Short mmCIF file of C-alpha atoms and ligand atoms in Angstrom, two decimals:
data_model
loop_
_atom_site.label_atom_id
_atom_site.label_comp_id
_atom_site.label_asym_id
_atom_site.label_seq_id
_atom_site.Cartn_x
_atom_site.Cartn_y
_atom_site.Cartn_z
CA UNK A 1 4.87 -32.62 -15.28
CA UNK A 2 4.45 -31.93 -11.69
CA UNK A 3 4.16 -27.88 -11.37
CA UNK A 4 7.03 -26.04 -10.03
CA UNK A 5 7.01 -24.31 -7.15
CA UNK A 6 7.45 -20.17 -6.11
CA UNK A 7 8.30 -19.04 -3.19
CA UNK A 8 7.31 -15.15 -2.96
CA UNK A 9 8.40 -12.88 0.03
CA UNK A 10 6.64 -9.19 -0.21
CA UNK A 11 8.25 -6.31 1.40
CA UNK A 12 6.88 -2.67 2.27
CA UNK A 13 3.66 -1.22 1.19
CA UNK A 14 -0.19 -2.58 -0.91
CA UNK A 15 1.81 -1.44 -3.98
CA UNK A 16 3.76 -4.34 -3.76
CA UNK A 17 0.99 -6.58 -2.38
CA UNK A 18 -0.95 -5.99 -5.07
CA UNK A 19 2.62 -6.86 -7.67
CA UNK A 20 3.45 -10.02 -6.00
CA UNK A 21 0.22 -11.07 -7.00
CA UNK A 22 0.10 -10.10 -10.42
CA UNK A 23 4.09 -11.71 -10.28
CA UNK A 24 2.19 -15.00 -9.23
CA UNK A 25 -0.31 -14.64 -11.61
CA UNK A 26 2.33 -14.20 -14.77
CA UNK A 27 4.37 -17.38 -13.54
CA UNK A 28 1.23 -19.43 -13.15
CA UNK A 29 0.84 -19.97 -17.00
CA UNK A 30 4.73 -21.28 -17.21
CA UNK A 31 3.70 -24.33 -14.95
CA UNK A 32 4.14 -22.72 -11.48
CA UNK A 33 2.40 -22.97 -8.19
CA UNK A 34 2.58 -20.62 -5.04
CA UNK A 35 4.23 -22.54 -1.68
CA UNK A 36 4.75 -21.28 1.68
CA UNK A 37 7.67 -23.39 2.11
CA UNK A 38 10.59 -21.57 1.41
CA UNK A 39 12.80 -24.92 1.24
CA UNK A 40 10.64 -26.21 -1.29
CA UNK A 41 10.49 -23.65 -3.83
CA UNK A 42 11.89 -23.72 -6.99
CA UNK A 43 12.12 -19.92 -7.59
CA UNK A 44 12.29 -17.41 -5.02
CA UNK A 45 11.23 -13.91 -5.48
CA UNK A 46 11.87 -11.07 -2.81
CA UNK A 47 9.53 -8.04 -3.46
CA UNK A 48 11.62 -5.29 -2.15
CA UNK A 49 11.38 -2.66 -0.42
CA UNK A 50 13.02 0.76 -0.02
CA UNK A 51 10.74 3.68 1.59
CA UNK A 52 12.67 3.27 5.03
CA UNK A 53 15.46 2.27 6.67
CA UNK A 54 18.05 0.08 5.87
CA UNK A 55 16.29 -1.52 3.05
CA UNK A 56 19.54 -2.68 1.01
CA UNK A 57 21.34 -4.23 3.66
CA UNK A 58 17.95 -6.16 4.49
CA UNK A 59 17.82 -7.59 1.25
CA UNK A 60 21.55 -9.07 1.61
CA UNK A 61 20.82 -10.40 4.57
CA UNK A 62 17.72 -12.07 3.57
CA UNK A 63 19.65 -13.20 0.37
CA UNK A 64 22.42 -14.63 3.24
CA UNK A 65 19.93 -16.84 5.12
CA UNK A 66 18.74 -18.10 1.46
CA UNK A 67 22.18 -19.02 0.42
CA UNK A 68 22.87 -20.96 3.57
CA UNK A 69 19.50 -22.42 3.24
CA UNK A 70 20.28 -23.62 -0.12
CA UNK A 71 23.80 -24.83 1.18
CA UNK A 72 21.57 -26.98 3.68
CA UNK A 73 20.08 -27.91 0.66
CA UNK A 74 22.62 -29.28 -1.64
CA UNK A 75 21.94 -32.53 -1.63
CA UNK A 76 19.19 -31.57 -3.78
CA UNK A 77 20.65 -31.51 -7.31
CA UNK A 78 18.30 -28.91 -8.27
CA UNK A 79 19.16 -25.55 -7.80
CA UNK A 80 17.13 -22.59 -6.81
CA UNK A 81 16.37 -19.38 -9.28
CA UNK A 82 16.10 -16.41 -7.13
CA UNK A 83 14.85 -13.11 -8.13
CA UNK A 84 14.77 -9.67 -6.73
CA UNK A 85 11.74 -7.61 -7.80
CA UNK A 86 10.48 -4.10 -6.49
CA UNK A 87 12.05 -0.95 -5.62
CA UNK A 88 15.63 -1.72 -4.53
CA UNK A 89 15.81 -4.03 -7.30
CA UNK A 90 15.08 -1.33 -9.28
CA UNK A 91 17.74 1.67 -7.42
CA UNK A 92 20.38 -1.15 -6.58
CA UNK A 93 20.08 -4.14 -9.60
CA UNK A 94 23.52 -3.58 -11.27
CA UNK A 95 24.79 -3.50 -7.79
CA UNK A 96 23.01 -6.79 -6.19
CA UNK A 97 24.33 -8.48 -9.36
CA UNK A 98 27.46 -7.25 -8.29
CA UNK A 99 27.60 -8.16 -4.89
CA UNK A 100 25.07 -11.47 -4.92
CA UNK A 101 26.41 -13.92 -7.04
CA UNK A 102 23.32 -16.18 -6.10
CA UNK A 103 20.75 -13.83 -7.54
CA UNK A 104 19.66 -14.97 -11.28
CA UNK A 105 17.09 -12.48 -12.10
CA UNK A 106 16.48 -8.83 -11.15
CA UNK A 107 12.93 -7.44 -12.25
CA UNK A 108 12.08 -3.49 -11.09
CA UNK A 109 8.37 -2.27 -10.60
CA UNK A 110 8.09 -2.03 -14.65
CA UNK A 111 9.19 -5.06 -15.96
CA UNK A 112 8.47 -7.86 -13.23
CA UNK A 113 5.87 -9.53 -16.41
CA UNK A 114 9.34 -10.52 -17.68
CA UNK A 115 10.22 -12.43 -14.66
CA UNK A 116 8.50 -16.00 -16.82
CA UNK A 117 10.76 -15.84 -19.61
CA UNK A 118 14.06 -14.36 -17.76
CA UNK A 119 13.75 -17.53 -15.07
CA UNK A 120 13.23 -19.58 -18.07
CA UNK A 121 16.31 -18.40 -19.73
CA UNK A 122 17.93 -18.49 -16.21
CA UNK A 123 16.94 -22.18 -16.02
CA UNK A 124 17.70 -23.17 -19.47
CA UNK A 125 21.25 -21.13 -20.33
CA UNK A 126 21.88 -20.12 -16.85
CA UNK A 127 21.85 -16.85 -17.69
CA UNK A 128 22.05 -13.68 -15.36
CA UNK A 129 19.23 -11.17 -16.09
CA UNK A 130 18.32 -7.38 -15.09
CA UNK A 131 15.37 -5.79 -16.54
CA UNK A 132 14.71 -2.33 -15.04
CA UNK A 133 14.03 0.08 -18.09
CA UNK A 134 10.69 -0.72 -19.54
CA UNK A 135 7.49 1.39 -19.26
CA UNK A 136 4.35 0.59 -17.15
CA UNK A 137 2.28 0.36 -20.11
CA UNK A 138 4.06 -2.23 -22.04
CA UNK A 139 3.71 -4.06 -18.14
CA UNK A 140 0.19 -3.50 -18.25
CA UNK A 141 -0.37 -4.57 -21.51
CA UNK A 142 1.55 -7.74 -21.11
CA UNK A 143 0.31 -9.12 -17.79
CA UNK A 144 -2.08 -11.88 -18.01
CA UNK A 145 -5.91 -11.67 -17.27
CA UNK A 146 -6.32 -11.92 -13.35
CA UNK A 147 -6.48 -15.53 -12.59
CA UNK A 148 -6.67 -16.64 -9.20
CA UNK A 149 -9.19 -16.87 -6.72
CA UNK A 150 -9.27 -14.09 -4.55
CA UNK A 151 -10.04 -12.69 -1.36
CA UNK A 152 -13.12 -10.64 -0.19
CA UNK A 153 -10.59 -7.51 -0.46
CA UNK A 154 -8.79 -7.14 -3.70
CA UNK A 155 -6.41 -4.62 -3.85
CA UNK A 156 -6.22 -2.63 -7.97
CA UNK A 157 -3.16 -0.59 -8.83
CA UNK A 158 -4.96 2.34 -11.08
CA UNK A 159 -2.08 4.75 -10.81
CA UNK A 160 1.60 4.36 -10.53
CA UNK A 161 4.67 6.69 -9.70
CA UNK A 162 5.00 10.22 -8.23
CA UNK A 163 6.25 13.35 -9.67
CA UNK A 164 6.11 15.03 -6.83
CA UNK A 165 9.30 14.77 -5.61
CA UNK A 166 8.80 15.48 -1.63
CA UNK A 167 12.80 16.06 -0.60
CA UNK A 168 12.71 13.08 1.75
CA UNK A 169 10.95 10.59 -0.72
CA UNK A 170 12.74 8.11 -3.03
CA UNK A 171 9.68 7.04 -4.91
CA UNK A 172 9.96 9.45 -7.83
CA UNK A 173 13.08 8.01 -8.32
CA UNK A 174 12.33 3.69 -7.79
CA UNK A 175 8.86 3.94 -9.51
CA UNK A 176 9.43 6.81 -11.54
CA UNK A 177 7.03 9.45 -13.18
CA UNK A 178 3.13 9.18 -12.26
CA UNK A 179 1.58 7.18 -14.67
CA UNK A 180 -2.24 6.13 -14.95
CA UNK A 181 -3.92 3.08 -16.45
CA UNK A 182 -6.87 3.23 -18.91
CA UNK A 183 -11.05 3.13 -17.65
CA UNK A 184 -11.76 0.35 -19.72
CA UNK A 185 -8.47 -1.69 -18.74
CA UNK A 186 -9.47 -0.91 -14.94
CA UNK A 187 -13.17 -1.55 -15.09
CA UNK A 188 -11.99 -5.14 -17.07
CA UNK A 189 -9.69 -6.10 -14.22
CA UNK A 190 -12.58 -4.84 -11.66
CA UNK A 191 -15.22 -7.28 -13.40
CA UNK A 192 -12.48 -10.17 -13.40
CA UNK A 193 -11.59 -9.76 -9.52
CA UNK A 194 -15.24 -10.03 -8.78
CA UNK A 195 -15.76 -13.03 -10.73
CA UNK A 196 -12.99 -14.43 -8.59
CA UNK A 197 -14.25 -13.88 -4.92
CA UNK A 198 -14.05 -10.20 -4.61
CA UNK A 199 -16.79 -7.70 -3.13
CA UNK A 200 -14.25 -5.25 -2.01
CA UNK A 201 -11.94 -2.97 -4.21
CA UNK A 202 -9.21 -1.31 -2.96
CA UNK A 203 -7.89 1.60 -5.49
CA UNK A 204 -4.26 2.11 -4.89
CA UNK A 205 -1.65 4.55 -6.09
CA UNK A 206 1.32 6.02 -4.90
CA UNK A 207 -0.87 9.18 -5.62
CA UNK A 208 -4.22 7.91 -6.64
CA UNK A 209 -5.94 10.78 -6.56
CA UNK A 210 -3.87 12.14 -9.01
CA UNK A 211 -5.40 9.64 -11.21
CA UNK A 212 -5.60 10.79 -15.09
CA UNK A 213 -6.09 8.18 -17.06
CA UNK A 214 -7.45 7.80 -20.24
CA UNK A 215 -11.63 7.37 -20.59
CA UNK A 216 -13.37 5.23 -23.12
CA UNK A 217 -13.51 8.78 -25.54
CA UNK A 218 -9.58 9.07 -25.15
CA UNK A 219 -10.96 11.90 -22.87
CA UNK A 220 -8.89 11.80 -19.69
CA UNK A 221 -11.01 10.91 -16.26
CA UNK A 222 -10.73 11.65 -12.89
CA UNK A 223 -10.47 9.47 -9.91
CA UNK A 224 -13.78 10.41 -8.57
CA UNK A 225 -15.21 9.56 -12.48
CA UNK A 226 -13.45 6.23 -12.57
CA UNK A 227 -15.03 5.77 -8.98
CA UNK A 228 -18.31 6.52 -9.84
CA UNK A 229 -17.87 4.04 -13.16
CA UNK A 230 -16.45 1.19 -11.12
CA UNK A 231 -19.12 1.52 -8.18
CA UNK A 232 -22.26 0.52 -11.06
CA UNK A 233 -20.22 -3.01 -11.59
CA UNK A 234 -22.60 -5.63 -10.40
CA UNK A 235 -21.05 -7.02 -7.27
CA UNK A 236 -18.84 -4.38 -6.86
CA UNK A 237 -19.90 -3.59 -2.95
CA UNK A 238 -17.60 -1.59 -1.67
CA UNK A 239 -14.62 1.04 -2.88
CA UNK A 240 -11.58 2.42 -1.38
CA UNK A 241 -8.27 4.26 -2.68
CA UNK A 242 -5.27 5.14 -1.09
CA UNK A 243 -2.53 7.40 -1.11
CA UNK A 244 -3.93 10.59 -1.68
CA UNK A 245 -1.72 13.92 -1.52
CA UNK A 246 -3.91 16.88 -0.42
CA UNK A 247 -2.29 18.80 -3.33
CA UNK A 248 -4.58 16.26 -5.65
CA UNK A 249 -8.12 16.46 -3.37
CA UNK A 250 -10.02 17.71 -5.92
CA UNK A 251 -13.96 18.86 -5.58
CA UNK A 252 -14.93 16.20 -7.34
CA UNK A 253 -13.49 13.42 -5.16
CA UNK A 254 -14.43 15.13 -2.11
CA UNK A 255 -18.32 14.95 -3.40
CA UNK A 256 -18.23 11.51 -3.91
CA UNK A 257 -17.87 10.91 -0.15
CA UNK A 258 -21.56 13.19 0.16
CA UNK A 259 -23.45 10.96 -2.55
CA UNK A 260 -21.70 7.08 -3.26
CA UNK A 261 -22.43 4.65 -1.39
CA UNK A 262 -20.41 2.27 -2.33
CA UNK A 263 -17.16 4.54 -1.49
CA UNK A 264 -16.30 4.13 1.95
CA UNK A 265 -15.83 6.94 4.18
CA UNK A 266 -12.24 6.72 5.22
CA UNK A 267 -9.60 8.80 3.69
CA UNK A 268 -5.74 8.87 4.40
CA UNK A 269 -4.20 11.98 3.86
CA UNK A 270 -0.88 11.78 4.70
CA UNK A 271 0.41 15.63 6.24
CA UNK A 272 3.63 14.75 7.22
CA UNK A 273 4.80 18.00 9.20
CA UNK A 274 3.07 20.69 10.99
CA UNK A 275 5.15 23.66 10.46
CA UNK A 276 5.29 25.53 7.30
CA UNK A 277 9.01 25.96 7.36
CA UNK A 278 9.55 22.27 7.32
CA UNK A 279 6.49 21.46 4.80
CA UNK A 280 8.20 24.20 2.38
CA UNK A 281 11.76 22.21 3.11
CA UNK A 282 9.72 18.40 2.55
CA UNK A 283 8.63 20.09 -1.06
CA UNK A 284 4.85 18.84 0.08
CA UNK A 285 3.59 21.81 -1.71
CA UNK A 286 1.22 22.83 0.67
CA UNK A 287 0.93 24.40 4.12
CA UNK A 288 -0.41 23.26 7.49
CA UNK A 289 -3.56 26.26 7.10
CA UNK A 290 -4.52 24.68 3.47
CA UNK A 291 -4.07 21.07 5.07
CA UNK A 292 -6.54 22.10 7.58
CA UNK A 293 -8.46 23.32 4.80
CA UNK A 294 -8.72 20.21 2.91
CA UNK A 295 -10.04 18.62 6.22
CA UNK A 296 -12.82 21.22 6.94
CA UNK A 297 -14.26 20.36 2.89
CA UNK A 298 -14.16 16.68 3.63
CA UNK A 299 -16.41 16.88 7.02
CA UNK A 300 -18.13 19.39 5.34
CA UNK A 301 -19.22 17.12 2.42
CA UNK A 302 -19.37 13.87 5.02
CA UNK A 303 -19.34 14.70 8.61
CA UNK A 304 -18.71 10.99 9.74
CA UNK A 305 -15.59 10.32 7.51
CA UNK A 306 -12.29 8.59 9.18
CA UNK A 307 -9.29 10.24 8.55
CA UNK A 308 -6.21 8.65 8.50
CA UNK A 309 -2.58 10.17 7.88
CA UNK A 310 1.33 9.97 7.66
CA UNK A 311 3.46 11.33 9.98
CA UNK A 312 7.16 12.04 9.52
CA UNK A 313 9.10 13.26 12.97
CA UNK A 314 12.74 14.80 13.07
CA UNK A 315 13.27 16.05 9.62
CA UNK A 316 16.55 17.46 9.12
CA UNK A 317 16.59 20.63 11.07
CA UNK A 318 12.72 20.26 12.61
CA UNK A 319 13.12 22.62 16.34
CA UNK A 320 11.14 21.23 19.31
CA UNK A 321 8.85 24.44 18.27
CA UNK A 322 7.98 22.62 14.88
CA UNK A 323 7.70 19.41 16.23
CA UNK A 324 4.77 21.06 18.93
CA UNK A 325 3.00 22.55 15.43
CA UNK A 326 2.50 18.29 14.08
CA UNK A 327 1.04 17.60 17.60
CA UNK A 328 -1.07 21.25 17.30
CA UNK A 329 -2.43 19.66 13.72
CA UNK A 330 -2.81 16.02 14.63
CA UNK A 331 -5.11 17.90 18.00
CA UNK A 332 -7.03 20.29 15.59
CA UNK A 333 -7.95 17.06 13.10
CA UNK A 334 -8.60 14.32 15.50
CA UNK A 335 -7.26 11.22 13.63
CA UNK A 336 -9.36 8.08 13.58
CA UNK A 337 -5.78 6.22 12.44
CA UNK A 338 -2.42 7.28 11.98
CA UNK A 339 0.90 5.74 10.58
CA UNK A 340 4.01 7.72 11.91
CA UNK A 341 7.97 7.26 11.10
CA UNK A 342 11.09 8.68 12.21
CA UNK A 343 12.81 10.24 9.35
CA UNK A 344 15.07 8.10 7.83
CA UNK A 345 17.69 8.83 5.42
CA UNK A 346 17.42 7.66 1.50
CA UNK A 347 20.33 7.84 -0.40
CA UNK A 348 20.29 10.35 -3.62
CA UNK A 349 17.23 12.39 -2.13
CA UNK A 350 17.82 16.28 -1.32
CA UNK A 351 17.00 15.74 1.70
CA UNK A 352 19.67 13.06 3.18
CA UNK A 353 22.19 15.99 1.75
CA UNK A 354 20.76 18.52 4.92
CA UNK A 355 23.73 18.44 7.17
CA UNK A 356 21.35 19.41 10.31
CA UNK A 357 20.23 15.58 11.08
CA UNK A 358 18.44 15.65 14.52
CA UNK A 359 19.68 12.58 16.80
CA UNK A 360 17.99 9.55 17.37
CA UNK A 361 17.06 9.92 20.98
CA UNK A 362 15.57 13.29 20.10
CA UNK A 363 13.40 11.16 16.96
CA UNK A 364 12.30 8.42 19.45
CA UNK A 365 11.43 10.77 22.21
CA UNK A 366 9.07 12.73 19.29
CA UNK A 367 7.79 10.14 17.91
CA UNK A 368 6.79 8.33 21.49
CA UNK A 369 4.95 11.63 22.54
CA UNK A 370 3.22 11.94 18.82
CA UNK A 371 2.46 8.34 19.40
CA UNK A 372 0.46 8.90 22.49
CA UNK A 373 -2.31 11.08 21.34
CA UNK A 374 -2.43 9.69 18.20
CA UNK A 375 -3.69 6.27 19.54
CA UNK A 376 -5.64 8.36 22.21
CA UNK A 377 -7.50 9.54 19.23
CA UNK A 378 -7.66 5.80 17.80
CA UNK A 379 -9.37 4.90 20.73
CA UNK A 380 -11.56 8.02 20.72
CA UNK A 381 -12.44 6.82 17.31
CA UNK A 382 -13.48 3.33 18.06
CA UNK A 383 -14.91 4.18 21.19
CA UNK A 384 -17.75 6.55 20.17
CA UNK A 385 -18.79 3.58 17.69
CA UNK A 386 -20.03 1.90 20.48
CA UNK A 387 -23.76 1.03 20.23
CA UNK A 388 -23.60 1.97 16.61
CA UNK A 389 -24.97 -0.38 13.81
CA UNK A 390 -22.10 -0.97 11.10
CA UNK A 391 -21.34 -2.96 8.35
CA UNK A 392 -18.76 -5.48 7.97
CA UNK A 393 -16.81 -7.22 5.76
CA UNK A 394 -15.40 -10.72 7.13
CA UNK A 395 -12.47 -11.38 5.89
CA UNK A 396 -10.38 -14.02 7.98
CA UNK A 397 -11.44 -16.32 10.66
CA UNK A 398 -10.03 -15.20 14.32
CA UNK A 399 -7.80 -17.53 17.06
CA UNK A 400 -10.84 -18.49 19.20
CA UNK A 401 -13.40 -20.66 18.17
CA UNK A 402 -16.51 -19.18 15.92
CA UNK A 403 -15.13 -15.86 15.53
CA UNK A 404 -14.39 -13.63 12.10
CA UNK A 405 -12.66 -10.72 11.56
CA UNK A 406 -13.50 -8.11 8.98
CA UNK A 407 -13.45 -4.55 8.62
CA UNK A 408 -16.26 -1.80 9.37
CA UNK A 409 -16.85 1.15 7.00
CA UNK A 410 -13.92 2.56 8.48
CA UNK A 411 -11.01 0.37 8.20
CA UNK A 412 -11.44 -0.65 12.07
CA UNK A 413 -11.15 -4.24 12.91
CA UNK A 414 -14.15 -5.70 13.93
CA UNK A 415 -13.79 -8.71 15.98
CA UNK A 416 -17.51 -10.86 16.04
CA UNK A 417 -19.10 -14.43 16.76
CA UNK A 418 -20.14 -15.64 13.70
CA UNK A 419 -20.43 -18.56 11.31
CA UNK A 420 -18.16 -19.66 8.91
CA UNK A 421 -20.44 -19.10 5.98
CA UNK A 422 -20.41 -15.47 6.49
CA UNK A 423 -16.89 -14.74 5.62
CA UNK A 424 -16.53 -13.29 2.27
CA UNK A 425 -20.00 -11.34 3.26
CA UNK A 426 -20.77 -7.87 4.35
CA UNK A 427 -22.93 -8.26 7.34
CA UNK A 428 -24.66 -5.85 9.74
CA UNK A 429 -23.12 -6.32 13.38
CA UNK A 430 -23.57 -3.92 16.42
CA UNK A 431 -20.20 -2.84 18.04
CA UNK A 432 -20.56 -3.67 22.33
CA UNK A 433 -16.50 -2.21 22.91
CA UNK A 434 -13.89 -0.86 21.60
CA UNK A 435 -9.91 -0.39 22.02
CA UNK A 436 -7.35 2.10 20.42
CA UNK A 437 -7.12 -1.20 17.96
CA UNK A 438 -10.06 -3.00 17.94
CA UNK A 439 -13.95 -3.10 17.68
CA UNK A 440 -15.94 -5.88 19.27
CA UNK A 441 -19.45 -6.81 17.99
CA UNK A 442 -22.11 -8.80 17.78
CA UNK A 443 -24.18 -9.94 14.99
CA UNK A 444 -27.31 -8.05 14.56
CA UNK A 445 -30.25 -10.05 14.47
CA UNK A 446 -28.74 -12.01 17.98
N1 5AD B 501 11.73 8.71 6.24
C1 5AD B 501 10.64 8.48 7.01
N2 5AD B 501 9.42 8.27 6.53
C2 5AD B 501 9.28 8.31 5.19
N3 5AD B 501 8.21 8.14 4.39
C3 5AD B 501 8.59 8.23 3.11
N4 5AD B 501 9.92 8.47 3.04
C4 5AD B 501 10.36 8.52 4.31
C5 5AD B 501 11.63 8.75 4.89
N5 5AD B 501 12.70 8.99 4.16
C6 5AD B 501 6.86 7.94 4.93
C7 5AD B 501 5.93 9.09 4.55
C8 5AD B 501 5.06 8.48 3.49
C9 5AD B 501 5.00 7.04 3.94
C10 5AD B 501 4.58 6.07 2.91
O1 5AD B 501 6.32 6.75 4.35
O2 5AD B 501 5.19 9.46 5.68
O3 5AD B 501 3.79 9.09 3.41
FE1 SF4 B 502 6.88 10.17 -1.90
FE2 SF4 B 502 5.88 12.65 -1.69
FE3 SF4 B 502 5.40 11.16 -3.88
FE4 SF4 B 502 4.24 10.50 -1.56
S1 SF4 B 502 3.92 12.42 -2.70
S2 SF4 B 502 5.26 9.10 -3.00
S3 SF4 B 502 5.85 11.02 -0.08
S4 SF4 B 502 7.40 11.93 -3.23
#
């Protein structure tokens, strides 16, 4: 039987990179096959979506140009399952049912190792599904060995959920309660996704380094411990994690950066505001001084580290006085990268219930003046690598001829000359100039 064909469209953050993987992974055993081709997929599954923004509306228009896609498309007499996975399918399924007659099958961040035998049922009996209640164990549990080849990079969800509640924040409610995965069932997956290509593992958690999960004892382990166990896998080359909340930076973690090699030395902390007033009203659960803090332990245990952040402007109520005490953090820190966002309004969070919205001209202006130092820092950054020695990781070819792109110790893209056989490879290059984005380099022994 020829195999049947899935179309999958990931929204928003690694989180759901790393699902719409392990999505394509479950359907592969029920006789299906990944295609880039929208129009000739079988099943189409949107990952969704809802940190920022407008994130519902985007998923009915998306599910719009589908449906007149599949009206172009009638002459085929097969029709098209489509499924909504991920976060709004998870705050919004009942609704989308409601409203989207064409969706078949709504999975949430739980229970998307359903989505085989709900399309199957879909297919057979034609009939609607939603599955948003089960528990990210039984998930875990259920999902299927890691089967396809994979890239240099692999991303590995350890930990999954926040209880931290941050006022602004609808994680807590679309992933629900912080929940961590067993050692052994991580360091399994780990040895699998180097068998399949992998040198490079990316540990990610909505708060990873509030990891807690349980250790081969039924003892309950630490981030840094479940680094140290994963670095001493053969062909495990290099480690990462991300998000970390500086309420979570334990001692522990923070030493790893002084002694492991393997762990790179980039962290991103996210801060989010610079005044206390507006921390206290963001429930972060910390202040800008123990921030600051945080940072001075970090350089102190590795004085090279990157640091990278998260940057929210025009909170509900935030003066132009507490919008000068983010830029007075982001000088004292010096960021090597930095992702920044306008607040944005998410229904059923505290904080969309502050009448005191600040307007958007006043969030643009804010964010364009955070903006400019933070990618003076960028550049900063990249710039004093020049004439350094790093190592880097190729993953991807680049437009002109003979050239890969990969990624230094420090998350910066490293553009290079070099042959085809070293992507996949961690290679020593030295770095000739750099922008606010980029490094350029050449190999090492040239
Ligand atoms: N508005 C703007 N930015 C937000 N983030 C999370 N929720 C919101 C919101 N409502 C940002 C935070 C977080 C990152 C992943 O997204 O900075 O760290
Ligand atoms: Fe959201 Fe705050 Fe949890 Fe991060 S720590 S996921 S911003 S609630």
């Amino acid at each position: 039987m020829p195999a049947k064909k899935v179309f999958i469209k990931t929204f928003g953050c690694q989180m759901n990179v790393y699902d719409s993987e392990r999505i394509l992974e479950a359907l592969v055993p029920s006789g299906f096959e990944e295609t880039s081709q929208i129009t000739n997929a079988d099943l189409i599954v949107l990952n969704t979506c809802n940190i920022r923004e407008k994130a519902v509306e985007k998923v009915y228009s998306e599910l719009g140009r589908i449906r007149k896609m599949c009206d172009l498309d009638s002459n085929r007499s097969k029709k098209k399952t489509i499924a909504i996975a991920g976060c709004v399918a998870q705050a919004e399924g009942n609704e989308i049912v409601s409203r989207a007659p064409c969706v078949d099958v709504i999975v949430g961040p739980k229970s998307y190792h359903m989505l085989p035998s709900l399309v199957a049922r879909s297919e057979l009996h034609g009939r609607r599904s939603v599955q948003i209640d089960l528990t990210y164990e039984e998930k875990f549990d259920a999902l299927p060995k890691r089967n396809l080849a994979h890239k240099a990079s692999a991303f590995l969800t350890v930990q999954e959920g926040c209880d931290k509640f941050c006022t602004f924040c609808v994680v807590p409610y679309t992933r629900g309660m912080e929940y961590s995965r067993p050692v052994e069932q991580l360091v399994n997956e780990a040895k699998s996704l180097i068998k399949l290509g992998s040198c490079e593992i990316i540990l990610l958690g909505q708060n990873v380094n509030a990891y807690n999960g349980k250790g081969p004892y039924g003892n309950t382990w630490s981030l840094a411990q479940l680094i140290d166990t994963l670095s001493k896998i053969d062909g495990v080359k290099r480690l990462r994690y991300t998000t970390s909340h500086p309420r979570d930076m334990s001692d522990d973690l923070i030493q790893s950066h002084s002694y492991n090699k393997k762990l790179m030395p980039y962290i991103h902390l996210p801060f989010q505001a610079g005044s206390n007033r507006i921390l206290k009203a963001m429930n972060r659960g910390h202040t800008s001084k123990e921030y600051l803090q945080i940072i001075d332990r970090i350089r102190f245990a590795n004085p090279e580290i990157a640091i990278s952040t998260d940057i929210i402007v025009g909170f509900p109520g935030e003066t132009a006085a507490e919008f000068d005490e983010t830029l007075s953090v982001v000088e004292k820190v010096g960021f090597a990268q930095a992702f920044s966002f306008k607040y944005s309004p998410r229904p059923g969070t505290p904080a969309s219930e502050i009448s005191d919205h600040i307007n958007e001209t006043e969030k643009t202006s804010r964010l364009h003046a955070l903006q400019s130092i933070l990618k003076e820092q960028q550049e900063l950054f990249n710039k004093r690598c020049i004439g350094k020695t790093l190592s880097v990781l190729f993953e991807r070819k680049g437009r002109d001829s003979n050239q890969l792109i990969g990624r230094s110790p420090y998350l910066q893209q490293v553009y290079a000359v070099a042959p085809d056989r070293m992507l996949g490879c961690i290679v020593q290059v030295k770095i000739i100039s750099a922008t606010s984005g980029s490094l350029f380099a050449v190999l090492q022994d040239e």
